[in-house]
Short mmCIF file of C-alpha atoms in Angstrom, two decimals:
data_model
loop_
_atom_site.label_atom_id
_atom_site.label_comp_id
_atom_site.label_asym_id
_atom_site.label_seq_id
_atom_site.Cartn_x
_atom_site.Cartn_y
_atom_site.Cartn_z
CA MET A 1 -155.83 -1.74 -45.21
CA ALA A 2 -157.86 -3.55 -42.57
CA ASP A 3 -161.46 -2.65 -41.86
CA LEU A 4 -161.23 -0.91 -38.47
CA ARG A 5 -164.87 0.12 -38.26
CA VAL A 6 -166.75 -0.65 -35.05
CA SER A 7 -170.34 -0.05 -34.03
CA LEU A 8 -171.56 1.49 -30.81
CA GLY A 9 -175.22 0.68 -31.21
CA LYS A 10 -176.42 2.80 -34.14
CA ILE A 11 -173.16 4.77 -34.18
CA THR A 12 -170.34 3.59 -36.46
CA LEU A 13 -166.77 4.69 -35.79
CA THR A 14 -164.16 4.57 -38.55
CA ASN A 15 -161.80 3.04 -35.99
CA PRO A 16 -162.03 2.20 -32.26
CA ILE A 17 -159.76 5.04 -31.07
CA LEU A 18 -161.50 7.70 -28.95
CA THR A 19 -160.10 10.43 -26.75
CA ALA A 20 -160.87 10.25 -23.03
CA SER A 21 -162.76 13.11 -21.45
CA GLY A 22 -160.70 15.59 -19.50
CA THR A 23 -157.48 14.90 -21.39
CA PHE A 24 -158.24 16.43 -24.78
CA GLY A 25 -160.35 19.55 -24.14
CA THR A 26 -162.56 19.89 -27.18
CA GLY A 27 -159.67 19.00 -29.49
CA GLU A 28 -158.81 22.50 -30.69
CA GLU A 29 -155.48 22.56 -28.82
CA PHE A 30 -154.45 19.34 -30.57
CA THR A 31 -155.00 20.49 -34.16
CA PRO A 32 -151.31 21.42 -34.66
CA PHE A 33 -150.33 17.84 -33.82
CA LEU A 34 -152.79 15.47 -35.48
CA ASN A 35 -155.69 15.18 -37.88
CA LEU A 36 -158.73 14.87 -35.64
CA ASP A 37 -160.78 13.40 -38.46
CA ARG A 38 -158.53 10.31 -38.38
CA LEU A 39 -159.88 9.40 -34.95
CA GLY A 40 -162.91 7.29 -34.27
CA GLY A 41 -164.21 10.15 -32.18
CA ILE A 42 -163.67 12.77 -29.53
CA VAL A 43 -165.13 12.73 -26.04
CA THR A 44 -165.06 16.31 -24.80
CA LYS A 45 -164.14 17.63 -21.41
CA ALA A 46 -167.05 17.55 -18.98
CA VAL A 47 -169.76 20.18 -19.47
CA THR A 48 -171.93 21.31 -16.56
CA LEU A 49 -174.95 23.62 -16.37
CA GLU A 50 -172.99 26.49 -14.84
CA ALA A 51 -169.32 27.37 -15.37
CA ARG A 52 -166.94 25.83 -12.82
CA SER A 53 -163.48 27.08 -11.86
CA GLY A 54 -162.55 23.67 -10.44
CA ASN A 55 -160.64 22.72 -7.31
CA ALA A 56 -157.85 24.64 -5.59
CA HIS A 57 -154.22 24.20 -6.73
CA PRO A 58 -152.13 22.09 -6.73
CA ARG A 59 -154.41 19.70 -8.54
CA ILE A 60 -151.96 17.60 -10.60
CA ALA A 61 -149.25 15.29 -9.25
CA GLU A 62 -147.15 12.75 -11.11
CA THR A 63 -146.67 9.27 -9.65
CA PRO A 64 -144.19 6.55 -10.69
CA ALA A 65 -146.65 4.87 -13.07
CA GLY A 66 -149.39 7.40 -13.53
CA MET A 67 -150.87 10.76 -12.71
CA LEU A 68 -153.09 12.08 -9.96
CA ASN A 69 -155.54 14.82 -10.81
CA SER A 70 -158.11 16.78 -8.90
CA ILE A 71 -159.32 19.23 -11.53
CA GLY A 72 -162.88 19.24 -10.21
CA LEU A 73 -164.74 19.44 -13.55
CA ALA A 74 -163.50 22.93 -14.42
CA ASN A 75 -165.35 24.07 -17.55
CA VAL A 76 -167.01 27.07 -19.18
CA GLY A 77 -170.61 25.90 -18.63
CA VAL A 78 -173.11 24.71 -21.20
CA GLU A 79 -174.08 28.08 -22.70
CA ALA A 80 -170.46 29.12 -23.35
CA PHE A 81 -169.76 25.59 -24.62
CA ILE A 82 -172.53 25.94 -27.18
CA ARG A 83 -171.40 29.42 -28.17
CA GLU A 84 -167.61 28.97 -28.15
CA LYS A 85 -166.82 25.25 -28.58
CA LEU A 86 -169.65 23.65 -30.51
CA PRO A 87 -168.97 25.38 -33.89
CA PHE A 88 -165.48 23.83 -33.97
CA LEU A 89 -166.79 20.41 -33.00
CA ASN A 90 -169.58 20.56 -35.58
CA ALA A 91 -167.02 21.02 -38.36
CA LEU A 92 -165.22 17.75 -37.53
CA LYS A 93 -165.82 14.58 -39.54
CA CYS A 94 -165.11 12.23 -36.65
CA ARG A 95 -167.77 11.41 -34.08
CA VAL A 96 -168.28 13.89 -31.25
CA PHE A 97 -169.54 12.87 -27.82
CA VAL A 98 -170.06 15.41 -25.04
CA ASN A 99 -169.17 14.38 -21.52
CA VAL A 100 -171.93 15.67 -19.22
CA ALA A 101 -171.77 16.19 -15.45
CA GLY A 102 -173.99 17.79 -12.86
CA LYS A 103 -174.64 18.40 -9.19
CA THR A 104 -178.14 16.96 -9.48
CA ILE A 105 -179.88 14.46 -11.73
CA ASP A 106 -181.93 17.25 -13.27
CA GLU A 107 -178.77 19.11 -14.23
CA PHE A 108 -177.56 16.19 -16.37
CA ALA A 109 -180.80 16.26 -18.34
CA GLU A 110 -180.86 20.06 -18.62
CA VAL A 111 -177.32 20.20 -20.04
CA ILE A 112 -178.31 17.65 -22.68
CA ARG A 113 -181.54 19.46 -23.53
CA ARG A 114 -179.65 22.69 -24.16
CA ILE A 115 -177.04 21.00 -26.35
CA GLU A 116 -179.81 19.17 -28.20
CA SER A 117 -181.44 22.48 -29.04
CA ALA A 118 -178.13 23.65 -30.56
CA GLY A 119 -177.58 20.35 -32.39
CA GLY A 120 -174.54 18.82 -34.05
CA VAL A 121 -173.16 16.21 -31.64
CA ASP A 122 -173.40 12.44 -31.98
CA GLY A 123 -174.10 11.60 -28.37
CA TYR A 124 -173.25 11.96 -24.71
CA GLU A 125 -171.13 10.37 -22.02
CA LEU A 126 -172.65 10.64 -18.54
CA ASN A 127 -169.96 11.39 -15.99
CA VAL A 128 -171.39 9.71 -12.89
CA SER A 129 -167.95 8.72 -11.66
CA CYS A 130 -165.70 11.77 -11.11
CA PRO A 131 -163.91 11.27 -7.74
CA ASN A 132 -162.94 14.95 -7.44
CA VAL A 133 -166.20 16.81 -6.72
CA LYS A 134 -168.21 17.03 -3.51
CA GLU A 135 -171.63 17.17 -5.15
CA GLY A 136 -172.69 14.45 -7.56
CA GLY A 137 -169.72 12.83 -9.31
CA MET A 138 -168.76 9.43 -7.98
CA ALA A 139 -171.61 9.49 -5.44
CA PHE A 140 -174.04 9.00 -8.36
CA GLY A 141 -172.07 6.24 -10.01
CA ALA A 142 -171.48 4.27 -6.82
CA ASN A 143 -175.20 3.75 -6.38
CA PRO A 144 -177.11 1.54 -8.85
CA GLU A 145 -180.43 3.28 -8.20
CA MET A 146 -179.00 6.76 -8.77
CA THR A 147 -177.15 5.58 -11.88
CA ALA A 148 -180.46 4.22 -13.16
CA GLN A 149 -182.29 7.47 -12.39
CA ILE A 150 -179.72 9.59 -14.23
CA THR A 151 -179.75 7.27 -17.22
CA GLU A 152 -183.55 7.23 -17.39
CA LYS A 153 -183.86 11.00 -17.06
CA THR A 154 -181.24 11.78 -19.69
CA ARG A 155 -182.69 9.09 -21.97
CA ARG A 156 -185.91 11.10 -22.03
CA ALA A 157 -183.92 14.22 -22.99
CA THR A 158 -182.36 12.78 -26.16
CA ASP A 159 -182.69 10.03 -28.75
CA LYS A 160 -178.97 10.16 -29.37
CA PHE A 161 -176.25 7.81 -28.17
CA ILE A 162 -175.65 7.70 -24.39
CA THR A 163 -172.74 5.97 -22.69
CA VAL A 164 -172.42 5.92 -18.91
CA LYS A 165 -168.89 6.27 -17.52
CA LEU A 166 -168.56 3.93 -14.56
CA THR A 167 -166.34 4.23 -11.52
CA PRO A 168 -164.04 1.37 -10.44
CA ASN A 169 -164.31 2.60 -6.83
CA VAL A 170 -167.22 0.31 -5.97
CA THR A 171 -167.74 -3.19 -4.64
CA SER A 172 -169.56 -4.46 -7.75
CA ILE A 173 -169.18 -2.59 -11.03
CA ALA A 174 -171.24 -5.31 -12.72
CA GLU A 175 -174.31 -4.41 -10.66
CA ILE A 176 -174.08 -0.76 -11.68
CA ALA A 177 -173.42 -1.67 -15.32
CA VAL A 178 -176.62 -3.72 -15.44
CA ALA A 179 -178.58 -0.86 -13.84
CA ALA A 180 -177.37 1.53 -16.54
CA GLU A 181 -178.13 -0.92 -19.34
CA GLN A 182 -181.64 -1.61 -18.08
CA SER A 183 -182.29 2.13 -17.80
CA GLY A 184 -181.56 2.93 -21.42
CA ALA A 185 -177.80 3.31 -21.85
CA ASP A 186 -176.50 2.51 -25.34
CA ALA A 187 -172.99 1.73 -24.06
CA LEU A 188 -170.79 1.83 -20.98
CA THR A 189 -167.42 3.50 -20.50
CA VAL A 190 -165.21 1.43 -18.20
CA ILE A 191 -163.50 2.93 -16.14
CA ASN A 192 -162.97 6.40 -14.66
CA THR A 193 -159.96 7.07 -12.39
CA LEU A 194 -159.19 5.31 -9.11
CA VAL A 195 -158.99 7.29 -5.88
CA GLY A 196 -155.31 7.84 -5.03
CA MET A 197 -152.99 10.01 -2.96
CA ALA A 198 -149.38 11.20 -2.91
CA VAL A 199 -147.39 12.88 -0.12
CA ASP A 200 -144.47 15.32 -0.33
CA ILE A 201 -141.93 13.87 2.11
CA HIS A 202 -140.23 17.26 2.65
CA SER A 203 -143.30 19.35 3.46
CA ARG A 204 -145.10 16.28 4.80
CA LYS A 205 -148.22 17.51 3.05
CA PRO A 206 -150.42 15.84 0.42
CA LYS A 207 -149.35 16.77 -3.10
CA LEU A 208 -152.94 17.65 -4.01
CA ALA A 209 -154.90 20.45 -2.35
CA THR A 210 -157.86 18.10 -2.09
CA ILE A 211 -155.62 15.42 -0.45
CA THR A 212 -156.90 12.63 -2.70
CA GLY A 213 -157.46 12.64 -6.45
CA GLY A 214 -158.06 10.41 -9.44
CA LEU A 215 -155.22 8.10 -10.50
CA SER A 216 -154.84 7.48 -14.23
CA GLY A 217 -152.13 6.18 -16.56
CA PRO A 218 -150.47 2.78 -16.98
CA ALA A 219 -150.76 1.99 -13.26
CA ILE A 220 -154.49 1.44 -13.62
CA LYS A 221 -154.56 -0.59 -16.85
CA PRO A 222 -154.72 -4.00 -15.12
CA VAL A 223 -157.64 -2.73 -13.02
CA ALA A 224 -159.40 -1.36 -16.09
CA LEU A 225 -158.92 -4.66 -17.93
CA ALA A 226 -160.43 -6.60 -15.04
CA LYS A 227 -163.40 -4.24 -14.86
CA VAL A 228 -163.98 -4.47 -18.63
CA PHE A 229 -163.86 -8.27 -18.30
CA GLN A 230 -166.42 -8.19 -15.47
CA VAL A 231 -168.78 -5.83 -17.31
CA VAL A 232 -168.76 -7.46 -20.78
CA ARG A 233 -169.88 -10.72 -19.16
CA VAL A 234 -173.09 -9.20 -17.74
CA VAL A 235 -174.31 -6.71 -20.39
CA LYS A 236 -175.20 -6.91 -24.07
CA ILE A 237 -174.49 -3.28 -24.96
CA PRO A 238 -171.00 -2.22 -26.14
CA VAL A 239 -168.27 -1.40 -23.64
CA ILE A 240 -165.77 1.41 -24.25
CA ALA A 241 -162.53 0.76 -22.38
CA SER A 242 -160.68 3.57 -20.64
CA GLY A 243 -157.67 3.23 -18.38
CA GLY A 244 -153.95 3.34 -18.92
CA VAL A 245 -153.68 2.80 -22.68
CA MET A 246 -150.16 3.79 -23.76
CA ASN A 247 -149.54 1.78 -26.96
CA VAL A 248 -151.20 -0.37 -29.60
CA ASP A 249 -150.67 -3.56 -27.61
CA ASP A 250 -152.80 -2.04 -24.84
CA VAL A 251 -155.53 -1.25 -27.38
CA VAL A 252 -155.54 -4.81 -28.70
CA GLU A 253 -155.56 -6.21 -25.16
CA PHE A 254 -158.76 -4.31 -24.35
CA LEU A 255 -160.39 -5.33 -27.65
CA ILE A 256 -159.58 -8.99 -27.08
CA THR A 257 -161.09 -8.71 -23.59
CA GLY A 258 -164.33 -7.53 -25.16
CA ALA A 259 -164.23 -3.75 -25.46
CA THR A 260 -165.65 -2.37 -28.71
CA ALA A 261 -163.70 0.90 -28.55
CA VAL A 262 -160.85 2.30 -26.45
CA GLN A 263 -160.35 5.77 -25.00
CA ILE A 264 -156.90 7.34 -24.75
CA GLY A 265 -156.34 9.65 -21.78
CA THR A 266 -153.12 10.31 -19.88
CA ALA A 267 -151.00 9.30 -22.91
CA ASN A 268 -152.19 12.49 -24.66
CA PHE A 269 -150.16 14.54 -22.17
CA ILE A 270 -146.99 12.62 -23.05
CA ASN A 271 -147.49 12.40 -26.81
CA PRO A 272 -150.16 14.68 -28.32
CA LYS A 273 -150.01 12.69 -31.58
CA ILE A 274 -150.69 9.34 -29.99
CA CYS A 275 -154.37 8.94 -30.91
CA GLU A 276 -153.67 9.21 -34.64
CA GLN A 277 -150.56 7.05 -34.28
CA LEU A 278 -152.59 4.34 -32.56
CA ALA A 279 -155.10 4.29 -35.41
CA ASP A 280 -152.21 3.74 -37.84
CA GLU A 281 -150.50 1.18 -35.62
CA LEU A 282 -153.74 -0.76 -35.17
CA ASN A 283 -154.02 -1.03 -38.92
CA GLU A 284 -150.39 -2.20 -39.10
CA PHE A 285 -151.03 -4.76 -36.34
CA CYS A 286 -153.88 -6.18 -38.43
CA ARG A 287 -151.72 -6.29 -41.56
CA LEU A 288 -148.88 -8.11 -39.80
CA ASN A 289 -151.31 -10.62 -38.30
CA GLN A 290 -153.34 -11.07 -41.50
CA ILE A 291 -156.50 -9.69 -39.89
CA ASP A 292 -158.97 -8.26 -42.42
CA SER A 293 -161.40 -6.77 -39.92
CA ILE A 294 -161.00 -5.53 -36.35
CA GLN A 295 -164.14 -7.53 -35.58
CA GLU A 296 -161.94 -10.65 -35.73
CA ILE A 297 -160.24 -9.46 -32.53
CA ILE A 298 -163.05 -8.10 -30.38
CA GLY A 299 -164.15 -10.41 -27.59
CA THR A 300 -161.84 -13.28 -28.52
CA LEU A 301 -160.34 -13.78 -25.08
CA LYS A 302 -159.48 -17.43 -24.42
CA LEU A 303 -159.99 -18.38 -20.81
CA ASN A 304 -157.85 -20.95 -19.04
CA LYS A 305 -159.72 -24.21 -18.43
#
């Protein structure tokens, strides 16, 4: 068996397979389908200070090569998360990272402070890139100064691992990546969804109540790869890839490009077993290619001269 361990700063994952926030809840719904402890880790659905019911319906629409969503960070709020979800997460052997969102910079830090007081998680993913909320969300992550302020403020709230989830909907993702790194981020998650839209030709109305939403799935993988490539060239901290992973070849492609770990999102809706399968298939890929350690793959992209 190949050594699939990877390091995200001080955090070691048994393998580079993580779930993507918003596609896996807190994992409880997936326990009939796979062994969560086989994963490198879970990134929970976003948690905000107060409970949120999310955006109006319809807020999901399928597209030919992906999915549009406009959930709007629906969640139970941090206190209910601590009371109802954290005990389950604390019992897992895999790493647990809580995705944190907020309407203000102070809210990000307050959510983390409350979870810190409860204890039990390995770190946090700052959601500064959700395209489906009016307050905060992508507006934070599209601005290097605001990204830096959120990172600095949350850094003071915890000594644990922090990754900042970046939006691709900007002119220069590299500039924002550097701002997050210089402000104390331990890693960067690249990317969140792209802004997209679909129209019902019979009603002549947008398929989402919010008109536009976040596009995910295989349609965005080439964009995610390009963004990972741009970011790994300008930062020294690990990059976690997220965007359109559907099979083990996609995982290896991101690792070769320089990602240290890979999140699986939309594919969970098609095959709830896929995260565990990918961990197995990655090991088989290494065996077939006589690779002893996954480290032999990471960042080995050969550029055309």
